[in-house]
Amino acid sequence: MKCIILLASPGAGKGTASDYIENKYGYKHISSGSLLRNEALVNEEIKSLIDNGKFVSDELVMDVLKRNINSDNIILDGIPRNLNQAKILDQFLKENNIDLDKVIFIDIDKEIAAKRVINRLTCDKCKRVYNKELIDSKECMICGGNLITREDDTKEVFENRYDTYLKETKPLVDYYKDKLVKIYNNDTLESLYDNLDKEMR
Ligand SMILES: [Zn+2]
């Protein structure tokens, strides 16, 4: 069993890259967001934290992650988000003989990332993401759902998240330097996929 970690700033395309690796290479995509949303369906403690906009501790996040790991190869998107989570994950991988295959760092210029977030349209049904500048339709091409701008896709929220990323997540680039591969996502989707293919070969 193998584990890949994706590290990236907000707006860098972690979700897109993870979906691609899941579909093409059969890794199970585990994102911090969907992990906690799914857990909230069956776990009152998590549900109440999320419903009240409260902070979910590193220990709790990592407990939920551990319970969702079976024998599938996995790609982690949004976990670990800080050094504390990285250390808990290290310990868990070691104890369970899981191989940390690589850490993919998706690098992107901050201005480009900000623009992508602000131009983002999200399908209210299947959650697929589109770029306002590249689509005329107000309907999702996959499921016909409505394309909406999410409340948190603003310049202000982006700046806050970017600051948190610099403070808490970016230091992991150095922490994982032995396993790190770096790819750029300043261009098209095709070039992102090409770069991922090169690393997955
Ligand atoms: Zn849709």
XYZ file of N, CA, C and O and ligand atoms in Angstrom:
805
model
N 0.823 -1.200 0.000
C 0.000 0.000 0.000
C 0.860 1.254 0.000
O 1.835 1.354 0.718
N 0.452 2.219 -0.820
C 1.230 3.445 -0.954
C 0.401 4.670 -0.586
O -0.818 4.671 -0.731
N 1.108 5.689 -0.155
C 0.466 6.952 0.208
C 1.176 8.094 -0.509
O 2.400 8.164 -0.506
N 0.404 8.960 -1.126
C 0.935 10.188 -1.717
C 0.315 11.357 -0.967
O -0.884 11.347 -0.669
N 1.136 12.356 -0.658
C 0.620 13.577 -0.039
C 0.702 14.704 -1.060
O 1.713 14.840 -1.754
N -0.374 15.470 -1.173
C -0.364 16.652 -2.040
C -0.260 17.894 -1.172
O -1.086 18.098 -0.283
N 0.744 18.704 -1.449
C 0.900 19.974 -0.735
C 0.706 21.097 -1.730
O 1.260 21.052 -2.826
N -0.055 22.109 -1.347
C -0.220 23.242 -2.254
C -0.922 24.378 -1.537
O -1.598 24.172 -0.527
N -0.785 25.566 -2.097
C -1.475 26.727 -1.549
C -2.954 26.662 -1.933
O -3.330 25.883 -2.809
N -3.798 27.509 -1.318
C -5.182 27.609 -1.785
C -5.197 27.998 -3.269
O -4.359 28.794 -3.694
N -6.105 27.421 -4.028
C -6.244 27.785 -5.439
C -5.219 27.164 -6.363
O -5.175 27.458 -7.552
N -4.382 26.263 -5.843
C -3.314 25.690 -6.659
C -3.780 24.488 -7.479
O -3.079 24.027 -8.367
N -4.970 23.959 -7.149
C -5.492 22.838 -7.932
C -5.302 21.480 -7.279
O -5.228 20.465 -7.958
N -5.275 21.453 -5.939
C -5.122 20.174 -5.226
C -6.243 19.197 -5.555
O -6.003 18.024 -5.796
N -7.477 19.712 -5.545
C -8.631 18.851 -5.800
C -8.596 18.269 -7.208
O -8.811 17.074 -7.404
N -8.291 19.132 -8.176
C -8.207 18.708 -9.572
C -7.113 17.652 -9.754
O -7.322 16.625 -10.398
N -5.959 17.915 -9.174
C -4.835 16.980 -9.303
C -5.160 15.649 -8.625
O -4.869 14.578 -9.169
N -5.799 15.713 -7.446
C -6.138 14.477 -6.727
C -7.145 13.650 -7.505
O -7.023 12.426 -7.592
N -8.156 14.318 -8.068
C -9.162 13.600 -8.856
C -8.507 12.901 -10.046
O -8.853 11.770 -10.393
N -7.562 13.594 -10.674
C -6.876 13.018 -11.834
C -6.109 11.753 -11.434
O -6.199 10.718 -12.096
N -5.381 11.837 -10.325
C -4.587 10.680 -9.877
C -5.504 9.544 -9.411
O -5.217 8.376 -9.631
N -6.621 9.908 -8.815
C -7.592 8.883 -8.414
C -8.129 8.139 -9.642
O -8.122 6.914 -9.700
N -8.562 8.900 -10.646
C -9.189 8.281 -11.818
C -8.201 7.532 -12.691
O -8.501 6.469 -13.211
N -7.004 8.098 -12.873
C -6.060 7.473 -13.793
C -5.201 6.403 -13.135
O -4.869 5.411 -13.760
N -4.857 6.600 -11.863
C -3.904 5.685 -11.240
C -4.503 4.858 -10.094
O -3.799 4.083 -9.450
N -5.803 5.062 -9.838
C -6.494 4.209 -8.879
C -6.171 4.476 -7.413
O -6.394 3.616 -6.576
N -5.623 5.636 -7.118
C -5.434 5.990 -5.715
C -6.757 6.526 -5.169
O -7.474 7.221 -5.876
N -7.061 6.195 -3.924
C -8.271 6.718 -3.306
C -8.008 8.143 -2.833
O -7.074 8.394 -2.069
N -8.844 9.080 -3.304
C -8.683 10.492 -2.965
C -9.319 10.779 -1.603
O -10.516 10.614 -1.436
N -8.511 11.190 -0.640
C -9.044 11.573 0.674
C -8.748 13.053 0.897
O -7.596 13.449 1.052
N -9.791 13.882 0.883
C -9.585 15.307 1.158
C -10.066 15.603 2.573
O -10.996 14.968 3.074
N -9.415 16.576 3.207
C -9.782 16.903 4.585
C -11.247 17.311 4.654
O -11.968 16.915 5.566
N -11.704 18.087 3.657
C -13.085 18.550 3.655
C -14.095 17.411 3.594
O -14.985 17.323 4.439
N -13.939 16.522 2.614
C -14.936 15.455 2.459
C -14.832 14.453 3.609
O -15.826 13.879 4.037
N -13.620 14.258 4.117
C -13.425 13.347 5.253
C -14.274 13.799 6.446
O -15.009 13.014 7.046
N -14.194 15.091 6.772
C -14.920 15.604 7.937
C -16.423 15.693 7.655
O -17.236 15.424 8.536
N -16.789 16.066 6.424
C -18.226 16.119 6.097
C -18.866 14.735 6.218
O -19.961 14.591 6.757
N -18.170 13.695 5.715
C -18.706 12.339 5.811
C -18.772 11.859 7.256
O -19.734 11.213 7.663
N -17.735 12.193 8.011
C -17.697 11.774 9.412
C -18.835 12.430 10.208
O -19.425 11.811 11.085
N -19.144 13.690 9.845
C -20.194 14.424 10.558
C -21.552 13.740 10.433
O -22.422 13.909 11.284
N -21.726 12.941 9.365
C -23.002 12.242 9.168
C -23.228 11.189 10.248
O -24.356 10.847 10.566
N -22.139 10.653 10.811
C -22.280 9.566 11.788
C -21.673 9.892 13.152
O -21.698 9.074 14.056
N -21.097 11.083 13.289
C -20.366 11.410 14.511
C -20.849 12.763 15.051
O -20.560 13.811 14.482
N -21.585 12.708 16.162
C -22.209 13.909 16.727
C -21.186 14.974 17.124
O -21.405 16.169 16.941
N -20.061 14.520 17.685
C -19.034 15.459 18.150
C -18.524 16.317 16.978
O -18.468 17.544 17.056
N -18.176 15.639 15.880
C -17.663 16.350 14.700
C -18.762 17.219 14.093
O -18.522 18.358 13.680
N -19.972 16.674 14.042
C -21.079 17.421 13.443
C -21.276 18.745 14.174
O -21.422 19.797 13.556
N -21.253 18.685 15.500
C -21.504 19.905 16.261
C -20.348 20.902 16.101
O -20.569 22.109 16.023
N -19.113 20.402 16.012
C -17.978 21.308 15.772
C -18.131 22.012 14.422
O -17.977 23.233 14.317
N -18.454 21.235 13.382
C -18.563 21.812 12.040
C -19.755 22.767 11.953
O -19.632 23.887 11.448
N -20.907 22.309 12.492
C -22.117 23.141 12.435
C -21.912 24.482 13.129
O -22.493 25.495 12.745
N -21.102 24.484 14.170
C -20.881 25.724 14.912
C -19.629 26.470 14.458
O -19.185 27.409 15.122
N -19.050 26.025 13.343
C -17.874 26.694 12.808
C -16.666 26.604 13.727
O -15.778 27.445 13.689
N -16.637 25.562 14.576
C -15.524 25.433 15.536
C -14.352 24.695 14.906
O -14.480 23.970 13.935
N -13.222 24.869 15.529
C -11.972 24.264 15.111
C -11.964 22.767 15.457
O -12.305 22.378 16.559
N -11.612 21.937 14.469
C -11.474 20.500 14.729
C -9.991 20.225 14.993
O -9.149 20.524 14.151
N -9.683 19.687 16.162
C -8.267 19.551 16.555
C -7.508 18.599 15.636
O -8.096 17.715 15.006
N -6.189 18.773 15.589
C -5.341 17.893 14.782
C -5.548 16.431 15.147
O -5.626 15.561 14.282
N -5.634 16.170 16.453
C -5.756 14.787 16.919
C -7.043 14.155 16.402
O -7.056 13.005 15.958
N -8.132 14.936 16.429
C -9.421 14.433 15.971
C -9.391 14.197 14.451
O -9.837 13.151 13.963
N -8.840 15.148 13.717
C -8.727 14.988 12.252
C -7.949 13.720 11.924
O -8.354 12.915 11.083
N -6.839 13.529 12.635
C -5.987 12.388 12.326
C -6.644 11.072 12.741
O -6.459 10.050 12.079
N -7.426 11.082 13.827
C -8.184 9.881 14.216
C -9.164 9.483 13.124
O -9.299 8.312 12.789
N -9.862 10.500 12.589
C -10.837 10.217 11.530
C -10.107 9.670 10.303
O -10.538 8.690 9.690
N -8.982 10.274 9.975
C -8.211 9.792 8.824
C -7.817 8.330 9.005
O -8.036 7.504 8.113
N -7.280 8.017 10.173
C -6.811 6.647 10.426
C -7.924 5.632 10.231
O -7.710 4.551 9.697
N -9.127 5.999 10.668
C -10.249 5.063 10.546
C -10.715 4.906 9.106
O -11.442 3.983 8.782
N -10.303 5.835 8.236
C -10.734 5.770 6.834
C -9.674 5.176 5.915
O -9.850 5.144 4.711
N -8.578 4.736 6.492
C -7.525 4.119 5.682
C -7.684 2.607 5.748
O -7.767 2.035 6.831
N -7.813 1.987 4.581
C -7.797 0.516 4.563
C -6.608 0.076 3.724
O -5.537 0.635 3.874
N -6.768 -0.855 2.840
C -5.580 -1.320 2.104
C -5.413 -0.626 0.748
O -4.505 -0.951 -0.010
N -6.292 0.335 0.438
C -6.172 1.047 -0.843
C -4.978 1.997 -0.835
O -4.658 2.586 0.190
N -4.374 2.169 -2.012
C -3.418 3.269 -2.152
C -4.192 4.577 -1.997
O -5.303 4.707 -2.507
N -3.579 5.547 -1.309
C -4.321 6.786 -1.049
C -3.531 8.023 -1.472
O -2.305 8.028 -1.459
N -4.301 9.043 -1.848
C -3.702 10.363 -2.055
C -4.381 11.340 -1.106
O -5.614 11.431 -1.065
N -3.584 12.011 -0.290
C -4.108 12.908 0.742
C -4.078 14.351 0.258
O -3.043 14.850 -0.177
N -5.223 15.000 0.358
C -5.414 16.365 -0.155
C -5.881 17.235 1.013
O -6.996 17.081 1.489
N -4.997 18.085 1.495
C -5.363 18.937 2.633
C -4.962 18.372 3.986
O -5.206 18.982 5.014
N -4.373 17.192 3.985
C -3.848 16.551 5.198
C -2.449 16.025 4.851
O -2.336 15.364 3.823
N -1.429 16.242 5.628
C -1.414 17.079 6.822
C -1.396 18.556 6.461
O -0.862 18.928 5.435
N -1.983 19.376 7.337
C -2.008 20.813 7.052
C -1.008 21.570 7.912
O -0.818 22.766 7.756
N -0.365 20.870 8.849
C 0.666 21.516 9.674
C 1.638 20.451 10.184
O 1.447 19.247 9.969
N 2.660 20.919 10.870
C 3.730 20.036 11.330
C 3.224 18.991 12.320
O 3.645 17.832 12.287
N 2.322 19.393 13.193
C 1.776 18.474 14.186
C 1.068 17.300 13.503
O 1.305 16.133 13.831
N 0.222 17.590 12.525
C -0.463 16.515 11.784
C 0.549 15.642 11.041
O 0.375 14.424 10.949
N 1.592 16.267 10.494
C 2.600 15.506 9.736
C 3.291 14.488 10.646
O 3.538 13.346 10.246
N 3.567 14.901 11.886
C 4.240 13.982 12.823
C 3.332 12.833 13.232
O 3.768 11.684 13.335
N 2.049 13.142 13.453
C 1.084 12.079 13.789
C 0.972 11.104 12.611
O 0.956 9.887 12.791
N 0.927 11.655 11.400
C 0.815 10.809 10.204
C 2.050 9.918 10.036
O 1.931 8.715 9.764
N 3.229 10.496 10.224
C 4.488 9.732 10.144
C 4.441 8.495 11.016
O 4.780 7.395 10.602
N 4.067 8.733 12.253
C 4.012 7.672 13.249
C 3.047 6.573 12.797
O 3.360 5.390 12.843
N 1.879 7.007 12.332
C 0.856 6.050 11.891
C 1.351 5.224 10.690
O 1.181 4.006 10.647
N 1.970 5.893 9.714
C 2.450 5.188 8.522
C 3.507 4.157 8.917
O 3.489 3.021 8.450
N 4.403 4.579 9.810
C 5.464 3.677 10.252
C 4.880 2.448 10.938
O 5.227 1.317 10.617
N 3.946 2.685 11.863
C 3.361 1.578 12.627
C 2.598 0.598 11.743
O 2.434 -0.561 12.090
N 2.101 1.080 10.623
C 1.277 0.219 9.772
C 1.987 -0.197 8.491
O 1.346 -0.691 7.557
N 3.299 0.010 8.471
C 4.093 -0.377 7.300
C 3.560 0.176 5.994
O 3.551 -0.522 4.976
N 3.094 1.413 6.044
C 2.605 2.052 4.818
C 3.722 2.922 4.266
O 4.365 3.681 4.989
N 3.953 2.776 2.961
C 5.056 3.464 2.315
C 4.622 4.866 1.876
O 3.676 5.005 1.098
N 5.302 5.891 2.396
C 5.062 7.236 1.867
C 5.810 7.334 0.542
O 7.029 7.443 0.505
N 5.041 7.231 -0.536
C 5.624 7.128 -1.869
C 6.287 8.446 -2.267
O 7.461 8.493 -2.605
N 5.509 9.508 -2.235
C 6.074 10.822 -2.524
C 5.147 11.924 -2.027
O 3.972 11.681 -1.737
N 5.718 13.103 -1.951
C 4.949 14.289 -1.597
C 5.002 15.201 -2.815
O 6.074 15.612 -3.242
N 3.847 15.444 -3.394
C 3.790 16.291 -4.583
C 3.462 17.713 -4.146
O 2.405 17.960 -3.556
N 4.390 18.623 -4.411
C 4.171 20.032 -4.081
C 3.772 20.753 -5.366
O 4.539 20.812 -6.323
N 2.548 21.247 -5.397
C 2.076 21.982 -6.571
C 2.357 23.460 -6.349
O 1.782 24.086 -5.456
N 3.269 23.982 -7.140
C 3.669 25.374 -6.991
C 2.922 26.235 -8.017
O 2.695 25.812 -9.149
N 2.544 27.410 -7.577
C 1.763 28.308 -8.433
C 2.026 29.743 -7.980
O 2.265 29.978 -6.792
N 2.028 30.678 -8.905
C 2.165 32.080 -8.510
C 0.932 32.498 -7.723
O -0.194 32.152 -8.095
N 1.143 33.272 -6.676
C 0.023 33.663 -5.817
C -1.063 34.400 -6.607
O -2.261 34.167 -6.405
N -0.645 35.286 -7.527
C -1.638 36.074 -8.281
C -2.535 35.165 -9.128
O -3.739 35.390 -9.250
N -1.919 34.138 -9.717
C -2.690 33.211 -10.566
C -3.663 32.405 -9.704
O -4.827 32.211 -10.063
N -3.189 31.957 -8.542
C -4.049 31.192 -7.636
C -5.247 32.050 -7.193
O -6.387 31.581 -7.191
N -4.978 33.307 -6.857
C -6.052 34.195 -6.407
C -7.094 34.375 -7.504
O -8.302 34.306 -7.260
N -6.612 34.574 -8.714
C -7.523 34.776 -9.838
C -8.398 33.546 -10.069
O -9.591 33.655 -10.331
N -7.791 32.357 -9.943
C -8.565 31.126 -10.146
C -9.669 30.977 -9.103
O -10.774 30.558 -9.406
N -9.341 31.327 -7.861
C -10.341 31.200 -6.795
C -11.491 32.178 -7.024
O -12.666 31.824 -6.929
N -11.140 33.419 -7.375
C -12.164 34.444 -7.543
C -13.034 34.159 -8.769
O -14.224 34.480 -8.788
N -12.461 33.520 -9.792
C -13.219 33.186 -11.009
C -13.910 31.830 -10.953
O -14.415 31.344 -11.947
N -13.915 31.221 -9.763
C -14.419 29.857 -9.668
C -15.944 29.814 -9.615
O -16.576 30.556 -8.879
N -16.536 28.923 -10.420
C -17.958 28.609 -10.318
C -18.066 27.151 -9.883
O -17.339 26.303 -10.385
N -18.972 26.876 -8.959
C -19.107 25.516 -8.447
C -20.520 25.004 -8.711
O -21.492 25.724 -8.492
N -20.623 23.766 -9.198
C -21.936 23.147 -9.416
C -22.572 22.865 -8.056
O -21.937 22.275 -7.184
N -23.821 23.306 -7.883
C -24.451 23.116 -6.572
C -24.885 21.667 -6.339
O -25.276 21.318 -5.233
N -24.830 20.840 -7.382
C -25.179 19.429 -7.185
C -23.940 18.548 -7.032
O -23.739 17.932 -6.010
N -23.103 18.496 -8.105
C -21.981 17.528 -8.082
C -20.680 18.153 -7.597
O -19.674 17.463 -7.472
N -20.674 19.476 -7.309
C -19.510 20.186 -6.759
C -18.354 20.335 -7.756
O -17.260 20.754 -7.384
N -18.586 19.984 -9.013
C -17.558 20.177 -10.027
C -17.274 21.669 -10.176
O -18.174 22.493 -10.045
N -16.002 21.995 -10.466
C -15.582 23.385 -10.498
C -15.293 23.852 -11.924
O -14.719 23.122 -12.722
N -15.752 25.060 -12.248
C -15.520 25.658 -13.570
C -14.874 27.026 -13.403
O -14.920 27.616 -12.335
N -14.321 27.532 -14.511
C -13.752 28.878 -14.526
C -14.704 29.803 -15.281
O -15.016 29.573 -16.441
N -15.142 30.856 -14.575
C -16.058 31.851 -15.144
C -15.638 32.329 -16.525
O -16.475 32.593 -17.383
N -14.320 32.503 -16.696
C -13.826 33.074 -17.959
C -13.862 32.067 -19.100
O -13.722 32.440 -20.252
N -14.030 30.780 -18.778
C -13.946 29.749 -19.816
C -15.288 29.107 -20.131
O -15.375 28.226 -20.971
N -16.344 29.547 -19.446
C -17.644 28.898 -19.659
C -18.743 29.960 -19.783
O -18.748 30.942 -19.039
N -19.633 29.779 -20.761
C -20.742 30.708 -20.958
C -21.983 30.268 -20.191
O -22.777 31.079 -19.760
N -22.128 28.962 -20.058
C -23.353 28.388 -19.509
C -23.486 28.645 -18.007
O -22.500 28.868 -17.307
N -24.716 28.640 -17.517
C -24.969 28.723 -16.076
C -25.306 27.342 -15.523
O -25.718 27.188 -14.374
N -25.160 26.318 -16.394
C -25.485 24.950 -15.966
C -24.274 24.046 -16.076
O -23.451 24.195 -16.974
N -24.197 23.078 -15.171
C -23.101 22.116 -15.164
C -23.191 21.212 -16.391
O -24.262 20.705 -16.713
N -22.039 21.020 -17.055
C -22.034 20.195 -18.259
C -22.188 18.716 -17.937
O -22.563 17.923 -18.776
N -21.879 18.341 -16.697
C -21.946 16.928 -16.321
C -23.347 16.555 -15.828
O -23.929 15.567 -16.265
N -23.911 17.365 -14.911
C -25.156 16.933 -14.265
C -26.303 17.926 -14.446
O -27.422 17.663 -14.005
N -26.042 19.081 -15.074
C -27.123 20.043 -15.279
C -27.450 20.900 -14.071
O -28.373 21.710 -14.113
N -26.687 20.739 -12.975
C -26.901 21.551 -11.774
C -26.579 23.020 -12.027
O -26.019 23.380 -13.064
N -26.943 23.872 -11.080
C -26.665 25.312 -11.209
C -25.225 25.628 -10.839
O -24.707 25.115 -9.858
N -24.613 26.518 -11.634
C -23.253 26.954 -11.316
C -23.323 28.218 -10.471
O -23.908 29.219 -10.873
N -22.748 28.143 -9.288
C -22.823 29.258 -8.350
C -21.421 29.684 -7.900
O -20.466 28.917 -7.992
N -21.314 30.928 -7.416
C -20.084 31.371 -6.773
C -20.220 31.082 -5.287
O -21.151 31.555 -4.640
N -19.312 30.262 -4.764
C -19.394 29.937 -3.339
C -19.061 31.155 -2.496
O -18.221 31.956 -2.853
N -19.709 31.228 -1.326
C -19.535 32.384 -0.442
C -18.085 32.638 -0.068
O -17.677 33.781 0.140
N -17.307 31.550 0.057
C -15.924 31.744 0.518
C -14.924 31.906 -0.629
O -13.726 31.972 -0.399
N -15.397 31.977 -1.862
C -14.478 32.211 -2.981
C -14.307 33.706 -3.239
O -14.616 34.230 -4.310
N -13.809 34.407 -2.231
C -13.579 35.843 -2.368
C -12.097 36.137 -2.156
O -11.358 35.317 -1.598
N -11.696 37.328 -2.588
C -10.309 37.764 -2.429
C -9.914 37.768 -0.947
O -8.820 37.341 -0.579
N -10.833 38.228 -0.109
C -10.530 38.352 1.316
C -10.286 36.986 1.974
O -9.303 36.790 2.701
N -11.193 36.040 1.702
C -11.029 34.697 2.277
C -9.756 34.054 1.732
O -8.998 33.405 2.467
N -9.505 34.278 0.432
C -8.283 33.733 -0.168
C -7.041 34.240 0.569
O -6.150 33.464 0.916
N -6.999 35.566 0.806
C -5.822 36.155 1.472
C -5.624 35.548 2.867
O -4.499 35.239 3.263
N -6.722 35.379 3.601
C -6.629 34.768 4.934
C -6.082 33.355 4.858
O -5.214 32.955 5.631
N -6.650 32.584 3.915
C -6.218 31.190 3.798
C -4.772 31.108 3.336
O -4.034 30.222 3.741
N -4.368 32.051 2.482
C -3.002 32.043 1.978
C -2.014 32.325 3.117
O -0.970 31.692 3.215
N -2.373 33.270 3.980
C -1.511 33.576 5.137
C -1.358 32.350 6.037
O -0.259 32.046 6.511
N -2.483 31.660 6.293
C -2.432 30.449 7.116
C -1.562 29.381 6.448
O -0.766 28.708 7.101
N -1.713 29.268 5.132
C -0.894 28.315 4.375
C 0.601 28.616 4.552
O 1.396 27.715 4.836
N 0.986 29.895 4.411
C 2.400 30.269 4.536
C 2.936 29.935 5.924
O 4.049 29.450 6.083
N 2.100 30.187 6.926
C 2.527 29.994 8.303
C 2.569 28.513 8.685
O 3.498 28.049 9.316
N 1.513 27.754 8.308
C 1.350 26.408 8.853
C 1.712 25.277 7.885
O 2.250 24.257 8.301
N 1.381 25.446 6.612
C 1.523 24.326 5.673
C 2.816 24.381 4.872
O 3.468 23.358 4.660
N 3.196 25.566 4.422
C 4.400 25.700 3.588
C 5.657 25.121 4.242
O 6.495 24.528 3.552
N 5.806 25.239 5.588
C 6.990 24.627 6.217
C 7.115 23.120 5.953
O 8.201 22.557 6.093
N 6.016 22.460 5.567
C 6.079 21.020 5.287
C 6.893 20.714 4.038
O 7.376 19.599 3.862
N 7.048 21.704 3.166
C 7.875 21.517 1.966
C 9.296 21.139 2.400
O 9.922 20.243 1.845
N 9.771 21.812 3.423
C 11.101 21.511 3.938
C 11.101 20.205 4.748
O 11.996 19.376 4.618
N 10.063 20.017 5.530
C 9.938 18.809 6.359
C 10.000 17.542 5.501
O 10.592 16.540 5.883
N 9.371 17.598 4.321
C 9.301 16.423 3.454
C 10.338 16.450 2.332
O 10.155 15.786 1.314
N 11.426 17.220 2.503
C 12.303 17.469 1.341
C 12.853 16.191 0.691
O 13.065 16.174 -0.520
N 13.020 15.120 1.462
C 13.549 13.878 0.888
C 12.560 13.182 -0.043
O 12.948 12.374 -0.876
N 11.281 13.446 0.140
C 10.245 12.762 -0.642
C 9.582 13.701 -1.649
O 8.636 13.318 -2.339
N 10.063 14.952 -1.694
C 9.322 15.987 -2.403
C 9.573 16.004 -3.911
O 10.713 15.923 -4.352
N 8.509 16.080 -4.689
C 8.634 16.433 -6.101
C 7.801 17.688 -6.315
O 6.738 17.855 -5.709
N 8.315 18.585 -7.154
C 7.649 19.870 -7.310
C 7.148 20.004 -8.741
O 7.891 19.737 -9.687
N 5.893 20.365 -8.886
C 5.393 20.621 -10.233
C 4.693 21.978 -10.254
O 4.207 22.452 -9.227
N 4.671 22.576 -11.426
C 4.081 23.905 -11.560
C 2.679 23.808 -12.144
O 2.403 22.976 -12.982
N 1.820 24.694 -11.675
C 0.464 24.730 -12.216
C 0.081 26.156 -12.596
O -0.986 26.640 -12.252
N 1.008 26.828 -13.291
C 0.705 28.191 -13.739
C 0.036 28.210 -15.101
O -0.466 29.241 -15.532
N 0.038 27.048 -15.797
C -0.465 27.015 -17.175
C -1.818 26.345 -17.280
O -2.657 26.516 -16.429
N -1.963 25.574 -18.337
C -3.253 24.942 -18.611
C -3.429 23.668 -17.793
O -2.473 23.129 -17.231
N -4.654 23.177 -17.808
C -4.985 21.914 -17.167
C -4.181 20.777 -17.797
O -3.683 19.891 -17.097
N -4.032 20.831 -19.128
C -3.296 19.772 -19.831
C -1.856 19.699 -19.324
O -1.312 18.621 -19.153
N -1.259 20.870 -19.091
C 0.137 20.827 -18.650
C 0.234 20.328 -17.209
O 1.200 19.662 -16.840
N -0.780 20.608 -16.399
C -0.806 20.031 -15.046
C -0.864 18.506 -15.143
O -0.098 17.798 -14.473
N -1.761 17.992 -15.994
C -1.897 16.537 -16.145
C -0.602 15.916 -16.667
O -0.172 14.858 -16.195
N 0.034 16.574 -17.644
C 1.319 16.096 -18.174
C 2.361 15.985 -17.065
O 3.074 14.989 -16.951
N 2.429 17.054 -16.261
C 3.421 17.071 -15.181
C 3.138 15.973 -14.151
O 4.069 15.354 -13.626
N 1.858 15.727 -13.876
C 1.510 14.665 -12.932
C 1.897 13.302 -13.503
O 2.439 12.452 -12.804
N 1.610 13.113 -14.803
C 1.951 11.839 -15.449
C 3.439 11.540 -15.337
O 3.847 10.419 -15.089
N 4.257 12.586 -15.538
C 5.708 12.403 -15.456
C 6.115 11.900 -14.075
O 6.998 11.061 -13.941
N 5.447 12.417 -13.032
C 5.802 12.003 -11.677
C 5.222 10.641 -11.292
O 5.746 9.975 -10.417
N 4.137 10.256 -11.938
C 3.464 9.012 -11.569
C 4.022 7.807 -12.317
O 3.728 6.678 -11.965
N 4.789 8.052 -13.346
C 5.295 6.964 -14.188
C 6.141 5.977 -13.414
O 6.843 6.363 -12.490
Zn -22.751 19.174 -11.713
